[in-house]
Coordinates of C-alpha atoms and ligand atoms in Angstrom, one line a residue:
X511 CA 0.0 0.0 0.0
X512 CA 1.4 3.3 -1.1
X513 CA 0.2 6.3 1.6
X514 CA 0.9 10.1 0.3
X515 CA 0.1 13.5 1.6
X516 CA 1.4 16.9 1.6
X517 CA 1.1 20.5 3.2
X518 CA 1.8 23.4 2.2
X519 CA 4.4 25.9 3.6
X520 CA 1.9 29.2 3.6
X521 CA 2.5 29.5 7.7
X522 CA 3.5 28.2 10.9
X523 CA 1.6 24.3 11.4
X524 CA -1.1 24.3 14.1
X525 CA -2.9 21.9 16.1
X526 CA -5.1 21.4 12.9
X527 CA -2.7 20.4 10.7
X528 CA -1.0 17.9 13.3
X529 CA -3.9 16.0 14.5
X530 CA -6.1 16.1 11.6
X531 CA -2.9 15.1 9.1
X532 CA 0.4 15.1 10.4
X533 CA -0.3 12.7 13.2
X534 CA -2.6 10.1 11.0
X535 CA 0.1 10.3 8.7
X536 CA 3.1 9.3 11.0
X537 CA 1.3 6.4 12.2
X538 CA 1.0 4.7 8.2
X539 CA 4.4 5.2 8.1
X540 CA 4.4 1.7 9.8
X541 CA 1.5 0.4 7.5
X542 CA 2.7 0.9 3.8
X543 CA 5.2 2.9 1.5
X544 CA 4.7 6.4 2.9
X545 CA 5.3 9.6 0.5
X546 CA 4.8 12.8 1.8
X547 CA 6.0 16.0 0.8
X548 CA 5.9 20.1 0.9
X549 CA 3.5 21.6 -1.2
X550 CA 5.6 24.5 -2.1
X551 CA 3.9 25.0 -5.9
X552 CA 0.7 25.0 -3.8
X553 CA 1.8 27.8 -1.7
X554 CA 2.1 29.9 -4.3
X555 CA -1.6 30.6 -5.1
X556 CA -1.6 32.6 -1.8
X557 CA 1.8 33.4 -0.7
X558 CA 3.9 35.5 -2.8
X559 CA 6.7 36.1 -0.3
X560 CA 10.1 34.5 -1.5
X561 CA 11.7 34.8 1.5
X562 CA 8.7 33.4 3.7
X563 CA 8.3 30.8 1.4
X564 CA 11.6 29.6 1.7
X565 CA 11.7 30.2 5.5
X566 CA 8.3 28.3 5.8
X567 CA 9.5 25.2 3.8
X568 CA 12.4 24.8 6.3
X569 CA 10.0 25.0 9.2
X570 CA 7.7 22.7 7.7
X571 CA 10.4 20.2 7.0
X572 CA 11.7 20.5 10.9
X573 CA 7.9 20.2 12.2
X574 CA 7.2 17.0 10.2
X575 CA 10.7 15.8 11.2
X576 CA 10.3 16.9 14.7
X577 CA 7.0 15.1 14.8
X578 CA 7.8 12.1 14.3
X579 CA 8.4 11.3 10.2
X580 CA 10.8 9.1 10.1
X581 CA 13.0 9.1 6.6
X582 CA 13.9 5.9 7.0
X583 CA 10.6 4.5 6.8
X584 CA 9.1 7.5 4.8
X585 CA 10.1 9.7 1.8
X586 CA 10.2 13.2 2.2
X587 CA 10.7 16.0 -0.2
X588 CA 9.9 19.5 -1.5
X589 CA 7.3 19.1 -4.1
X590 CA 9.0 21.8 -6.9
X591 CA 12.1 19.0 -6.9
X592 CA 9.9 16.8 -8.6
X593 CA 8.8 18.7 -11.2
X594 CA 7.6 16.4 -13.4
X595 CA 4.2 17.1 -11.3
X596 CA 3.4 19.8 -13.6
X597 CA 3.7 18.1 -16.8
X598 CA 1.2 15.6 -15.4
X599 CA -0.9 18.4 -14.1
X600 CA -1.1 20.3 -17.6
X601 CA -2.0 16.7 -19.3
X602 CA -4.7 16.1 -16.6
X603 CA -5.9 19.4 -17.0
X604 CA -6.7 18.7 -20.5
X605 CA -9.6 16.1 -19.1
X606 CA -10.7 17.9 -16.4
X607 CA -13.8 19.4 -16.9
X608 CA -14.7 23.5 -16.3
X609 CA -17.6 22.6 -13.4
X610 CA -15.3 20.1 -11.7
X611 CA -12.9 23.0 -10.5
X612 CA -16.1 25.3 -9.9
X613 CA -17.7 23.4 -7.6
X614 CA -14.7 23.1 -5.4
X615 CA -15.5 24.3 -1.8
X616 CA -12.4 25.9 -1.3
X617 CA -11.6 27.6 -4.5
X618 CA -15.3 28.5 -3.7
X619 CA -14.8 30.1 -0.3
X620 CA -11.1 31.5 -1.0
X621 CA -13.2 33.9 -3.2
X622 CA -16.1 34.3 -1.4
X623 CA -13.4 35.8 1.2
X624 CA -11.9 38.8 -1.2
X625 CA -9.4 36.8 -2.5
X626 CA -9.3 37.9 -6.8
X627 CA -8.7 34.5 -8.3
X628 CA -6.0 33.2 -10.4
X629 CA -5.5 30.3 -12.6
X630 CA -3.3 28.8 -10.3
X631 CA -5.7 28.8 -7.9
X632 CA -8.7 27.6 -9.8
X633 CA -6.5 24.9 -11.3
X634 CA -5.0 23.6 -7.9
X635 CA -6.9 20.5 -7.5
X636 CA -5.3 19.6 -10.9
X637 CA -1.9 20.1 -9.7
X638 CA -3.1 17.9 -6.3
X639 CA -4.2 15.4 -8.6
X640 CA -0.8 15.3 -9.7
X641 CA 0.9 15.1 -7.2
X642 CA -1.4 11.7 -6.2
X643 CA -1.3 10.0 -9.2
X644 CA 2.3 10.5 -10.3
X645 CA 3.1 7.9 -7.4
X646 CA 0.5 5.5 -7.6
X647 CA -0.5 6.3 -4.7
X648 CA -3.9 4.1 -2.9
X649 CA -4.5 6.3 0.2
X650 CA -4.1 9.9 1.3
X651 CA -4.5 11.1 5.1
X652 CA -5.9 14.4 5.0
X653 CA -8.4 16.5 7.6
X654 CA -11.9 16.6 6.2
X655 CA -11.3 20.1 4.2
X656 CA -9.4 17.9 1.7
X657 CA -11.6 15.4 1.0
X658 CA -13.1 16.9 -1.8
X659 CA -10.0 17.3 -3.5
X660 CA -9.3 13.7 -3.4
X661 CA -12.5 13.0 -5.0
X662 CA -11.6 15.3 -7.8
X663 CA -8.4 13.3 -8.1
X664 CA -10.1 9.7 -8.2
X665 CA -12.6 11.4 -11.2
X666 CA -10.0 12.8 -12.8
X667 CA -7.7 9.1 -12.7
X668 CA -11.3 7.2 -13.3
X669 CA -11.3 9.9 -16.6
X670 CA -8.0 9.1 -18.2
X671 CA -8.0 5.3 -17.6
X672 CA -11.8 5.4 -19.6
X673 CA -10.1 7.6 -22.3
X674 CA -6.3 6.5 -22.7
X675 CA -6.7 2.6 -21.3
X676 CA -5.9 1.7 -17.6
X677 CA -2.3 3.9 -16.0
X678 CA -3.1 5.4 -13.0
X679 CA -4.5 4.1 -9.6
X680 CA -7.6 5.1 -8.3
X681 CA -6.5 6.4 -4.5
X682 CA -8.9 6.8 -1.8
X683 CA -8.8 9.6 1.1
X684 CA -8.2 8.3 4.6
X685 CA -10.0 10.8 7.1
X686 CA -9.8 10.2 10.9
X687 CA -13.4 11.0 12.0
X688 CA -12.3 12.0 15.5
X689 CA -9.6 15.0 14.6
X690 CA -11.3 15.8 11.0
X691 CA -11.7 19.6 12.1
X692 CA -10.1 20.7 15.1
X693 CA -11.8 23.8 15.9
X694 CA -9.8 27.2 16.1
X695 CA -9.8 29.4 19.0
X696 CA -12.7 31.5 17.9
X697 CA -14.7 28.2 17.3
X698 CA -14.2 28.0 13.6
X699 CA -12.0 25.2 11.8
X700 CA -8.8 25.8 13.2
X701 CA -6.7 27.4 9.9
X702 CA -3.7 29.5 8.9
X703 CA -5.7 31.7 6.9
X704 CA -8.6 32.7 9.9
X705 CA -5.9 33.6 12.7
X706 CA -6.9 31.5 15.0
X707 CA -4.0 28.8 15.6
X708 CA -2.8 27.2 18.3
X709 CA 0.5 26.6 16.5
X710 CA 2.4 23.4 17.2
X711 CA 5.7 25.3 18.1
X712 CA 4.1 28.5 19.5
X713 CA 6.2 30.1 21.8
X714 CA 5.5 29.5 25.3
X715 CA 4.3 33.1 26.8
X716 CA 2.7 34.1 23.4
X717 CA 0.5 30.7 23.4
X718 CA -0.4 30.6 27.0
X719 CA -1.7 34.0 26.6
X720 CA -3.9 32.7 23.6
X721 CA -4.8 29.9 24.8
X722 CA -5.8 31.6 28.5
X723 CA -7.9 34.3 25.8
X724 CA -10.5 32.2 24.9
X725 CA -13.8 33.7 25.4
X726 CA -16.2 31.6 27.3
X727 CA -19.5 32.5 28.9
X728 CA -20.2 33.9 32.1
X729 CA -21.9 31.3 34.3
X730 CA -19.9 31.0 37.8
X731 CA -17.9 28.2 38.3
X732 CA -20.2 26.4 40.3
X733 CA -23.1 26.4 38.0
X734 CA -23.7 22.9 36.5
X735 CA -23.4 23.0 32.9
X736 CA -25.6 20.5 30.8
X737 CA -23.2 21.6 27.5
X738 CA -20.0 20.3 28.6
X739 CA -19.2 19.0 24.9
X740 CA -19.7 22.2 23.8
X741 CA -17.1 24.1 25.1
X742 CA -13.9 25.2 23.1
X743 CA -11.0 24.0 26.3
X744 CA -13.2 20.2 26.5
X745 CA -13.6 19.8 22.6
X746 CA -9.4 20.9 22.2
X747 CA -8.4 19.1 25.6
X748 CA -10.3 15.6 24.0
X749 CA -8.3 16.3 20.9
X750 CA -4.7 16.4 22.4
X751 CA -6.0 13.5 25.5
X752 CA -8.8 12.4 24.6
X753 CA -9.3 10.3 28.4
X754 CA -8.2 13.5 30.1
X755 CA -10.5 15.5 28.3
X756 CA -13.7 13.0 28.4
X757 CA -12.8 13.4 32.6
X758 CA -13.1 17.6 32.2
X759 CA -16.2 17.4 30.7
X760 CA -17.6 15.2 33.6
X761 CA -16.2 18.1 35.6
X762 CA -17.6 20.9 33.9
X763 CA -21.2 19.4 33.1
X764 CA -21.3 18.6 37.3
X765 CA -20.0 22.4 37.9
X766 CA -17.1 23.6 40.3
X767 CA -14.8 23.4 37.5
X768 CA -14.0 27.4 36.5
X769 CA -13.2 28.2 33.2
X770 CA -10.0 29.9 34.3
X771 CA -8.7 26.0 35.8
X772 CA -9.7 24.6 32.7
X773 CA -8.0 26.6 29.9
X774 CA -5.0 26.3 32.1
X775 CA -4.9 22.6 32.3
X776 CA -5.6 22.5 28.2
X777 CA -2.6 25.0 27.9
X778 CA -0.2 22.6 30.3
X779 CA -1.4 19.6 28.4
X780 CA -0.6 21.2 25.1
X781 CA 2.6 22.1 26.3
X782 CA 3.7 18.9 27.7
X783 CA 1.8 16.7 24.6
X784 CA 4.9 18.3 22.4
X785 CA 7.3 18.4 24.7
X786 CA 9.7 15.6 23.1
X787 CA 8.7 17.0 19.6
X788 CA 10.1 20.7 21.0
X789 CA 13.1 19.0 22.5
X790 CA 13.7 16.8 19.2
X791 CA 13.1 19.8 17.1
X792 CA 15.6 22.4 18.9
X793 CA 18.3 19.5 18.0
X794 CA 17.2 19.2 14.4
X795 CA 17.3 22.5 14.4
X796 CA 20.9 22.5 15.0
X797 CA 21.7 20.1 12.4
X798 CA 20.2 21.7 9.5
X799 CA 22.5 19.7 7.0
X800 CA 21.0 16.7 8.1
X801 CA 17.4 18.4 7.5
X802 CA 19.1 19.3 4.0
X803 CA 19.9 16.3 3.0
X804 CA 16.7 14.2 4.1
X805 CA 14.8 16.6 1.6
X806 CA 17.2 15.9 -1.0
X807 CA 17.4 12.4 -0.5
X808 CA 13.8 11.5 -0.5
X809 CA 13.3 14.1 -4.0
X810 CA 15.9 11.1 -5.4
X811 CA 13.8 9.0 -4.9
X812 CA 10.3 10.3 -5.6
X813 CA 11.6 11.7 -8.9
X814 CA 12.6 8.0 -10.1
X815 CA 9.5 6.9 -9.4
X816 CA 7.7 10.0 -10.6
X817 CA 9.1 9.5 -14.1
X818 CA 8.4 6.2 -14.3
X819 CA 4.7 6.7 -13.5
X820 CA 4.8 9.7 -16.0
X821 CA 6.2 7.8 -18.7
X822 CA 3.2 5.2 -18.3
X823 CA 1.0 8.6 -18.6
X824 CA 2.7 9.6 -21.8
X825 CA 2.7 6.1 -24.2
X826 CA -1.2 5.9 -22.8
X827 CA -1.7 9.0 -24.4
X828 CA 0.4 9.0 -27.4
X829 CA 2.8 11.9 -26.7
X830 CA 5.9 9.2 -26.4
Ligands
ADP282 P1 -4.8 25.6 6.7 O1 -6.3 25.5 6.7 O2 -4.3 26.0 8.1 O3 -4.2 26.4 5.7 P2 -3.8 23.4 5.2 O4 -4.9 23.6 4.2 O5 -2.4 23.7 4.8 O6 -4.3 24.1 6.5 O7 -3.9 21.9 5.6 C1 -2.9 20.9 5.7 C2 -3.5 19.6 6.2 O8 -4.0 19.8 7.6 C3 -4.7 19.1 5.4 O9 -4.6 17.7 5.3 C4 -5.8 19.6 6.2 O10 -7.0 18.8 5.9 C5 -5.4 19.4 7.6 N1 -6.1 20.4 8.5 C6 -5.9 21.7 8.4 N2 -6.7 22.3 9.3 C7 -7.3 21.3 10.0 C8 -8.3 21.3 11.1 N3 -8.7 22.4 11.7 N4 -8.7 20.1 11.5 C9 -8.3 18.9 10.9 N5 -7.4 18.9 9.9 C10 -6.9 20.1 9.4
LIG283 N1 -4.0 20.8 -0.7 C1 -3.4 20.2 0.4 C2 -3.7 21.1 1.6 O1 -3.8 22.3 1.5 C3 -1.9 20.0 0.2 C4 -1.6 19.1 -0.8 C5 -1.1 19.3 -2.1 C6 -1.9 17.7 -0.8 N2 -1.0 18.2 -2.8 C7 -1.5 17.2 -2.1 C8 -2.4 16.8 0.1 C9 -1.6 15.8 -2.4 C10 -2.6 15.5 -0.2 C11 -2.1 15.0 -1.4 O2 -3.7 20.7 2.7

């Protein structure tokens, strides 16, 4: 079984990122071939910052490391050192219809927020197709905001097989129902682009202070409080321990927990969840070579098997 996944490098990773993907996709490293790479062609439809980007990618890279990927039982790399993605992308393109793209929810709400859109960012779910079908890949771990791209992958593979005879397998998404959208500190998703991370790395101070700033209502602390589930500190504390956080909500339902107690108890479980990671990633960190040349040895390898795969695309279709 081949797994594959990427993120992009458009800002510092969150809770979000590591629990609805990062985490699911450490654990398949022990269950199949596992792929997974920075979307750094991706982060150009909404980061046009060189020096960010490049700054970003690094981070990335020493997050994912930091977490837990392990590069000798996964391949890593930066997705614009394969670029053979794009030459698949332009010939998928070609069998990807108009209303495909234009019913995508997120190209959908990316403009509904302001943003003018480009082609690159209408045409990003071809480019994610791409990147899935260039390595045969069967599953992808994603959070549930991803899904529909994956679905737009399998119709667009399900396409060029009916047209050009069978090349590509048909992947299927792999969505962990019980982290599939970690809320935010507002009570939104939790995502880069609404402000309202808990990063992974957040400085200590900085995310105490966030985390000890989430609004909550103003019953006392002895009032019993039937919506337990409900609250932000329960919902985030069941996501990081989920035992210790099915215990809080007894607390808080019963009443005589205050909401002060239990925002700080999320923030110390937070802080000690990633301790190792924070300890693993300050030495990585200081070994940046070694980060270097994990990225370059895992694009070796992709790339061999990305041409092979895109080789298969190009006799199926009569350009070789
Ligand atoms: P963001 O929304 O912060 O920009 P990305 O789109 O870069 O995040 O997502 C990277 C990966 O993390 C994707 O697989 C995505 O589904 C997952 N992910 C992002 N936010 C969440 C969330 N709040 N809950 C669960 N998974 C998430
Ligand atoms: N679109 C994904 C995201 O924003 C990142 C991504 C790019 C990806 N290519 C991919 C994820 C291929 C899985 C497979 O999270």
């Amino acid at each position: 079984m081949r797994i594959l996944s990427g993120i992009q490098p458009s800002g510092a990773l969150h809770l979000g990122n590591y629990f609805g993907m990062m985490r699911p996709a450490i654990e398949l490293q022990e269950q199949g071939e596992a792929f997974y790479f920075i979307a750094n062609y991706h982060s150009m439809t909404s980061l046009y910052d060189a020096a960010e980007r490049r700054k970003n990618t690094l981070d990335v890279a020493l997050d994912f490391l930091a977490c837990g990927l392990d590069p000798q039982k996964s391949v890593f790399w930066r997705q614009s050192d394969v670029p053979e993605v794009t030459e698949l992308a332009w010939m998928l393109s070609t069998l990807t219809p108009m209303g495909l793209l234009e019913r995508c929810h997120s190209y959908k709400d990316k403009v509904a927020k302001g943003i003018s859109p480009n082609h690159g960012l209408f045409a990003y779910p071809v480019l994610m197709a791409a990147d899935i079908l260039i390595f045969d890949s069967n599953v992808v771990p994603v959070g549930r905001d991803q899904k529909q791209h994956v679905e737009v992958t399998r119709d667009i593979a399900i396409k060029f097989n009916e047209q050009y005879g069978p090349t590509f397998v048909v992947p299927e998404p792999r969505i962990r129902d019980d982290v599939a959208a970690v809320p935010g500190i507002d009570g939104q998703k939790m995502s880069k682009s609404y402000g309202n991370t808990i990063e992974i790395f957040g400085e200590e101070k900085a995310t105490r202070k966030r985390i000890m700033g989430i609004v909550m209502d103003s019953r006392t602390p002895q009032e019993p409080k039937p919506d337990a589930d409900k609250n932000l500190a329960i919902q985030l504390l069941k996501v990081i321990r989920p035992a210790l956080g099915a215990e809080y909500e007894e607390k808080l339902r019963a009443g005589g927990l205050g909401y002060g107690d239990l925002k700080k108890k999320l923030f110390e479980t937070y802080w000690e969840y990633f301790a190792p990671a924070r300890a693993r990633r300050a030495e990585l960190a200081a070994n940046l070579d070694h980060v270097h040349g994990v990225l370059r040895a895992g694009a070796a390898r992709a790339r061999e098997l990305a041409t092979t795969v895109l080789q298969r695309a190009k006799l199926a279709s009569g350009l070789e």
